[in-house]
């Protein structure tokens, strides 16, 4: 479900990306509010692996954004930052090709956020569908009360996310330059906001930002094992990347499958089944999948067959992943270096962007 066709694929690798086709940059991020799960692996990290050869990639660990919803639990975040980076390394994301960035160590993001806030109305944030969904998840009361009760920083986090994106714009933008945001479907309202703000900024202050475009993964979100709307790190409906078979096997056994199939002889609806989607996302053999689709639709296959296959598929993914992760964890310097080097490169780009932004907004430059 790649929504924006990528017409000029550059096969030359990161160092040659300025030639002929313009500068091709991509950014993406995750909030480190807990260990990563299989939804991240299938929906995001597999897509990042493909992006690595096509763009200069900036991958952000959004610890400040995580604070917006977990302001009372800062200790959890610091530890998570390193765990997330380790997950990325174990999944094959290469810090020599892609930049690992810590949001809180990139002060330009905070500065840009303040400036961009001047261009957004509060109503736009209140109407943002992802914001509403998340506000709802934070509490039991009605949405109107919730929206009044959420913190200022939480209401504003989409603007901070726009800064995460636009900071990596080439500037001044040239027609051939591309700025792509790789994210799940739930992030599309934020990408749309980034496009709106980029246009508004350029109209108000002159051309500074490239208008970003979205790239979504084929499996943007896995449903939770309980059939919940998505697998979440804070919910108990996920399979963590560091989880052992003893933990995930019973979760899969109890997994919610096809809500419309009450007995085996009922015709199944594989595309509405969390288990079937999950299996497809984990690289199920296409011929096997088609065969199962047919027998499920005909009311022949047992859900148990899919669940057994799913346990085997998770074994195949997590076995080698966890081995690599344990190996990499022996050298803590790997994570530290990746974070330091990636953040350094991000700040290099950020410095240039912020100079253009300040000049465009007529903010005074101190005399050198
Ligand atoms: N909001 C994203 C999430 O919840 C994380 C994120 C922060 C992000 N900044 C970003 C994603 C910039 C894409 C681009 O996972």
Coordinates of C-alpha atoms and ligand atoms in Angstrom, one line a residue:
X1 CA 0.0 0.0 0.0
X2 CA 2.8 2.4 -0.9
X3 CA 0.7 5.5 -1.4
X4 CA 3.1 7.7 -3.2
X5 CA 4.8 6.1 -6.2
X6 CA 8.5 6.6 -6.2
X7 CA 9.3 7.3 -9.7
X8 CA 13.0 8.0 -9.7
X9 CA 14.7 5.3 -7.7
X10 CA 18.3 6.0 -7.2
X11 CA 20.4 2.9 -7.1
X12 CA 23.7 4.7 -6.4
X13 CA 23.8 4.7 -2.6
X14 CA 23.8 7.5 -0.1
X15 CA 27.0 9.3 -1.2
X16 CA 25.8 9.8 -4.8
X17 CA 22.4 11.2 -3.9
X18 CA 23.0 14.7 -4.9
X19 CA 23.6 14.0 -8.6
X20 CA 21.0 14.6 -11.3
X21 CA 18.0 13.4 -9.3
X22 CA 18.3 16.0 -6.6
X23 CA 18.8 15.3 -2.9
X24 CA 16.8 12.4 -1.6
X25 CA 16.2 12.4 2.1
X26 CA 13.9 10.4 4.2
X27 CA 12.9 10.7 7.9
X28 CA 11.1 8.5 10.2
X29 CA 10.8 7.9 13.9
X30 CA 9.5 6.0 16.9
X31 CA 8.6 7.0 20.4
X32 CA 10.7 5.1 22.9
X33 CA 8.0 4.5 25.5
X34 CA 8.7 0.8 25.8
X35 CA 10.3 -2.1 23.9
X36 CA 9.6 -2.4 20.2
X37 CA 7.2 -5.1 19.1
X38 CA 6.5 -7.2 16.0
X39 CA 4.3 -4.4 14.6
X40 CA 7.3 -2.2 14.4
X41 CA 9.4 -4.9 12.9
X42 CA 6.9 -5.7 10.1
X43 CA 5.4 -2.3 9.5
X44 CA 8.4 0.0 9.9
X45 CA 11.8 -1.6 10.2
X46 CA 11.3 -3.8 7.1
X47 CA 10.4 -0.7 5.1
X48 CA 13.4 1.2 6.5
X49 CA 15.7 -1.5 5.2
X50 CA 14.4 -0.9 1.7
X51 CA 14.7 2.9 2.2
X52 CA 18.4 2.7 3.2
X53 CA 19.6 2.3 -0.4
X54 CA 17.2 4.8 -1.9
X55 CA 17.7 7.8 0.4
X56 CA 19.8 9.4 3.0
X57 CA 17.8 8.3 6.0
X58 CA 17.3 10.1 9.3
X59 CA 15.8 7.8 11.9
X60 CA 14.7 9.6 15.1
X61 CA 14.2 8.3 18.6
X62 CA 11.5 10.6 19.6
X63 CA 12.1 10.8 23.4
X64 CA 10.7 14.3 23.8
X65 CA 7.5 13.3 22.0
X66 CA 7.2 10.3 24.3
X67 CA 7.4 12.6 27.3
X68 CA 4.3 14.4 26.0
X69 CA 2.2 11.4 27.0
X70 CA 4.4 10.0 29.8
X71 CA 5.6 13.1 31.5
X72 CA 5.4 11.4 34.9
X73 CA 7.7 8.5 34.0
X74 CA 11.0 9.9 32.6
X75 CA 13.2 7.1 33.9
X76 CA 11.5 4.7 31.5
X77 CA 12.5 6.8 28.6
X78 CA 16.3 7.1 29.1
X79 CA 16.7 3.3 29.2
X80 CA 14.3 2.9 26.2
X81 CA 16.4 5.1 23.9
X82 CA 19.3 2.6 24.0
X83 CA 17.0 -0.4 23.7
X84 CA 15.3 1.0 20.7
X85 CA 18.7 1.7 19.0
X86 CA 19.8 -1.8 19.7
X87 CA 16.6 -3.2 18.2
X88 CA 17.3 -1.1 15.1
X89 CA 20.8 -2.5 14.8
X90 CA 19.6 -6.0 15.3
X91 CA 17.0 -5.6 12.6
X92 CA 19.8 -4.6 10.2
X93 CA 19.5 -0.9 10.1
X94 CA 23.1 0.2 9.4
X95 CA 24.4 3.3 11.2
X96 CA 27.0 3.8 8.5
X97 CA 24.3 4.4 5.9
X98 CA 21.5 5.8 8.1
X99 CA 21.6 8.3 10.9
X100 CA 20.3 7.4 14.3
X101 CA 19.1 10.6 16.0
X102 CA 18.1 11.3 19.6
X103 CA 15.4 14.0 19.5
X104 CA 16.3 15.5 22.9
X105 CA 19.9 15.9 21.9
X106 CA 19.0 17.9 18.8
X107 CA 18.0 21.4 20.2
X108 CA 17.3 22.8 16.7
X109 CA 14.1 20.6 16.8
X110 CA 12.8 22.5 19.8
X111 CA 13.7 25.9 18.2
X112 CA 12.0 25.0 14.9
X113 CA 8.9 23.8 16.8
X114 CA 8.5 27.2 18.5
X115 CA 8.6 29.0 15.2
X116 CA 6.2 26.6 13.4
X117 CA 3.7 26.9 16.2
X118 CA 3.0 30.5 15.0
X119 CA 1.6 29.0 11.8
X120 CA -0.9 26.5 13.3
X121 CA -4.3 27.1 14.8
X122 CA -5.4 25.1 17.8
X123 CA -8.5 24.0 16.0
X124 CA -6.3 22.3 13.4
X125 CA -4.7 20.3 16.2
X126 CA -8.0 19.4 17.9
X127 CA -9.4 18.1 14.6
X128 CA -6.4 15.9 13.9
X129 CA -7.8 12.4 13.8
X130 CA -4.7 10.7 15.3
X131 CA -4.6 13.2 18.1
X132 CA -8.3 12.5 18.9
X133 CA -7.7 8.7 18.8
X134 CA -4.8 9.0 21.2
X135 CA -6.6 11.4 23.5
X136 CA -9.4 8.9 23.7
X137 CA -7.0 6.1 24.6
X138 CA -5.6 8.2 27.4
X139 CA -8.8 8.2 29.5
X140 CA -12.3 7.0 30.0
X141 CA -14.2 10.3 29.9
X142 CA -15.8 11.8 26.9
X143 CA -13.6 13.2 24.2
X144 CA -14.7 16.8 24.7
X145 CA -13.5 16.7 28.4
X146 CA -10.4 14.8 27.3
X147 CA -9.4 17.4 24.8
X148 CA -9.5 20.1 27.5
X149 CA -7.6 17.9 29.9
X150 CA -4.7 16.9 27.8
X151 CA -1.4 18.7 28.2
X152 CA -0.4 21.6 26.1
X153 CA 2.7 19.7 24.9
X154 CA 0.5 16.7 23.9
X155 CA -1.9 18.9 21.9
X156 CA 1.2 20.4 20.2
X157 CA 3.2 17.3 19.5
X158 CA 2.1 17.1 15.9
X159 CA 3.8 20.5 15.4
X160 CA 6.9 19.2 17.0
X161 CA 6.7 16.2 14.6
X162 CA 6.4 18.6 11.7
X163 CA 9.7 20.1 12.9
X164 CA 11.2 16.6 13.0
X165 CA 10.3 16.3 9.4
X166 CA 11.0 19.8 8.0
X167 CA 14.4 20.1 9.7
X168 CA 15.7 17.7 7.1
X169 CA 14.5 19.7 4.2
X170 CA 17.1 20.8 1.8
X171 CA 17.1 24.5 1.6
X172 CA 16.4 26.4 -0.6
X173 CA 14.3 23.6 -2.0
X174 CA 14.9 22.7 -5.6
X175 CA 12.2 21.0 -7.8
X176 CA 14.2 17.7 -7.9
X177 CA 14.7 17.4 -4.1
X178 CA 12.6 14.9 -2.3
X179 CA 11.8 14.7 1.4
X180 CA 10.0 11.5 2.3
X181 CA 8.4 10.5 5.6
X182 CA 8.2 6.8 6.2
X183 CA 5.4 6.1 8.7
X184 CA 2.3 4.1 9.5
X185 CA -1.2 5.0 8.3
X186 CA -1.9 6.6 11.7
X187 CA 0.8 9.1 11.1
X188 CA -0.6 10.4 7.8
X189 CA -2.5 13.3 9.5
X190 CA 0.8 14.5 10.8
X191 CA 2.4 14.3 7.4
X192 CA -0.5 16.2 5.9
X193 CA 0.1 18.9 8.6
X194 CA 3.8 19.0 7.6
X195 CA 2.8 19.6 4.0
X196 CA 0.4 22.4 5.1
X197 CA 2.9 24.1 7.3
X198 CA 5.6 23.8 4.7
X199 CA 3.4 25.6 2.1
X200 CA 2.3 28.2 4.7
X201 CA 5.8 28.9 5.7
X202 CA 7.0 29.2 2.1
X203 CA 4.1 31.5 1.2
X204 CA 4.6 33.7 4.3
X205 CA 8.4 33.9 4.5
X206 CA 9.7 32.7 1.2
X207 CA 10.9 29.4 -0.1
X208 CA 12.6 27.5 2.7
X209 CA 11.1 24.0 2.9
X210 CA 10.5 21.1 0.5
X211 CA 7.0 19.8 0.7
X212 CA 7.3 16.4 2.2
X213 CA 5.6 13.2 0.9
X214 CA 4.4 10.1 2.7
X215 CA 5.6 6.6 2.2
X216 CA 3.6 3.9 4.0
X217 CA 4.6 0.3 4.5
X218 CA 2.5 -2.6 3.1
X219 CA 1.7 -3.6 6.7
X220 CA 1.4 -0.3 8.4
X221 CA -0.1 -1.7 11.6
X222 CA -0.6 -5.1 13.0
X223 CA -3.7 -5.5 15.0
X224 CA -3.1 -6.4 18.7
X225 CA -3.3 -10.1 19.6
X226 CA -6.6 -9.3 21.4
X227 CA -8.1 -7.9 18.2
X228 CA -7.5 -4.4 19.4
X229 CA -7.0 -1.6 16.9
X230 CA -3.3 -1.8 16.9
X231 CA -0.4 -3.5 18.6
X232 CA 0.9 -1.0 21.2
X233 CA 3.9 -0.9 23.4
X234 CA 1.8 0.3 26.3
X235 CA -0.9 -2.3 25.7
X236 CA -0.6 -5.9 26.7
X237 CA -1.7 -7.0 23.2
X238 CA 1.7 -7.1 21.6
X239 CA 4.5 -9.5 20.9
X240 CA 7.8 -7.8 21.9
X241 CA 10.9 -8.3 19.8
X242 CA 12.7 -9.5 22.9
X243 CA 10.0 -11.9 24.0
X244 CA 10.6 -15.6 24.4
X245 CA 8.5 -18.4 22.9
X246 CA 7.0 -19.3 26.3
X247 CA 5.5 -15.8 26.3
X248 CA 4.3 -15.4 22.8
X249 CA 3.0 -18.9 22.1
X250 CA 0.0 -18.6 24.6
X251 CA -0.8 -15.1 23.3
X252 CA -1.0 -16.5 19.8
X253 CA -3.0 -19.4 21.0
X254 CA -5.6 -17.0 22.5
X255 CA -5.4 -14.7 19.6
X256 CA -8.6 -13.1 18.2
X257 CA -9.1 -14.3 14.6
X258 CA -12.1 -13.7 12.3
X259 CA -14.9 -11.9 14.2
X260 CA -17.4 -13.2 11.6
X261 CA -16.5 -16.9 11.8
X262 CA -18.2 -18.5 14.8
X263 CA -17.7 -22.1 13.8
X264 CA -15.3 -23.8 11.5
X265 CA -17.8 -24.5 8.7
X266 CA -18.6 -20.8 8.4
X267 CA -16.9 -19.2 5.4
X268 CA -13.9 -17.3 6.7
X269 CA -12.7 -13.7 5.9
X270 CA -9.0 -13.9 5.8
X271 CA -8.5 -10.2 5.0
X272 CA -10.4 -9.3 8.2
X273 CA -8.5 -11.7 10.3
X274 CA -5.7 -10.4 12.5
X275 CA -3.9 -13.8 12.5
X276 CA -3.9 -14.1 8.7
X277 CA -2.7 -10.5 8.2
X278 CA 0.0 -11.1 10.8
X279 CA 1.2 -14.2 8.9
X280 CA 1.3 -12.3 5.6
X281 CA 3.3 -9.5 7.3
X282 CA 5.9 -11.9 8.5
X283 CA 6.9 -13.1 5.0
X284 CA 4.5 -16.1 4.5
X285 CA 5.2 -18.0 1.4
X286 CA 2.8 -16.6 -1.3
X287 CA 1.6 -20.1 -2.5
X288 CA 0.9 -21.3 1.0
X289 CA -1.0 -18.1 1.8
X290 CA -3.2 -18.4 -1.3
X291 CA -3.9 -22.0 -0.5
X292 CA -4.9 -21.1 3.1
X293 CA -7.0 -18.2 1.9
X294 CA -9.0 -20.6 -0.3
X295 CA -9.5 -23.2 2.4
X296 CA -10.4 -20.6 5.0
X297 CA -12.9 -18.9 2.7
X298 CA -14.4 -22.3 2.0
X299 CA -14.9 -22.9 5.7
X300 CA -12.4 -25.8 5.8
X301 CA -9.2 -24.6 7.5
X302 CA -9.2 -24.4 11.3
X303 CA -8.0 -21.2 12.9
X304 CA -5.6 -23.4 14.9
X305 CA -3.7 -24.1 11.7
X306 CA -3.1 -20.4 11.1
X307 CA -2.1 -20.0 14.8
X308 CA 0.4 -22.9 14.5
X309 CA 1.8 -21.4 11.4
X310 CA 2.1 -18.0 13.1
X311 CA 4.1 -19.4 16.0
X312 CA 6.5 -20.9 13.5
X313 CA 6.7 -17.7 11.5
X314 CA 7.4 -15.7 14.7
X315 CA 10.1 -18.2 15.6
X316 CA 11.7 -17.7 12.2
X317 CA 11.8 -13.9 12.7
X318 CA 12.6 -13.6 16.4
X319 CA 15.2 -16.5 16.6
X320 CA 17.9 -14.9 14.5
X321 CA 16.8 -11.4 15.6
X322 CA 17.4 -12.2 19.2
X323 CA 20.7 -13.9 18.5
X324 CA 22.0 -10.8 16.7
X325 CA 20.7 -8.5 19.4
X326 CA 22.4 -10.5 22.2
X327 CA 25.7 -10.4 20.2
X328 CA 25.5 -6.7 19.5
X329 CA 24.6 -5.9 23.2
X330 CA 28.0 -7.2 24.2
X331 CA 29.5 -4.0 22.8
X332 CA 27.7 -1.0 24.3
X333 CA 29.9 1.3 22.4
X334 CA 28.1 0.3 19.2
X335 CA 24.9 2.0 20.3
X336 CA 26.6 5.0 21.8
X337 CA 28.6 5.6 18.6
X338 CA 25.6 5.2 16.4
X339 CA 23.6 7.7 18.4
X340 CA 26.4 10.2 18.7
X341 CA 27.4 10.0 15.0
X342 CA 23.8 10.1 13.7
X343 CA 22.9 13.1 15.9
X344 CA 26.0 14.9 14.9
X345 CA 25.0 14.6 11.2
X346 CA 21.5 15.6 12.0
X347 CA 22.7 18.8 13.7
X348 CA 24.9 19.6 10.7
X349 CA 21.9 19.6 8.4
X350 CA 19.8 21.3 11.1
X351 CA 22.3 24.2 11.4
X352 CA 21.9 25.0 7.8
X353 CA 18.2 24.7 7.9
X354 CA 17.9 26.9 10.9
X355 CA 20.0 29.7 9.4
X356 CA 17.7 29.9 6.4
X357 CA 14.6 29.8 8.7
X358 CA 15.9 32.6 10.9
X359 CA 16.8 34.7 8.0
X360 CA 13.5 34.2 6.3
X361 CA 11.6 35.1 9.5
X362 CA 13.9 38.2 10.0
X363 CA 15.1 37.1 13.3
X364 CA 18.1 39.0 14.2
X365 CA 21.5 37.5 13.6
X366 CA 24.0 38.3 16.3
X367 CA 27.1 40.0 14.9
X368 CA 29.9 37.4 14.4
Ligands
LIG1 N1 4.8 9.9 16.0 C1 5.6 8.8 15.7 C2 5.2 7.6 16.4 O1 4.4 7.7 17.3 C3 7.1 9.0 15.9 C4 7.7 10.2 15.2 C5 8.3 11.3 15.8 C6 7.9 10.4 13.8 N2 8.8 12.1 14.9 C7 8.6 11.6 13.6 C8 7.6 9.6 12.7 C9 8.9 12.1 12.4 C10 7.9 10.1 11.4 C11 8.5 11.3 11.3 O2 5.6 6.5 16.2

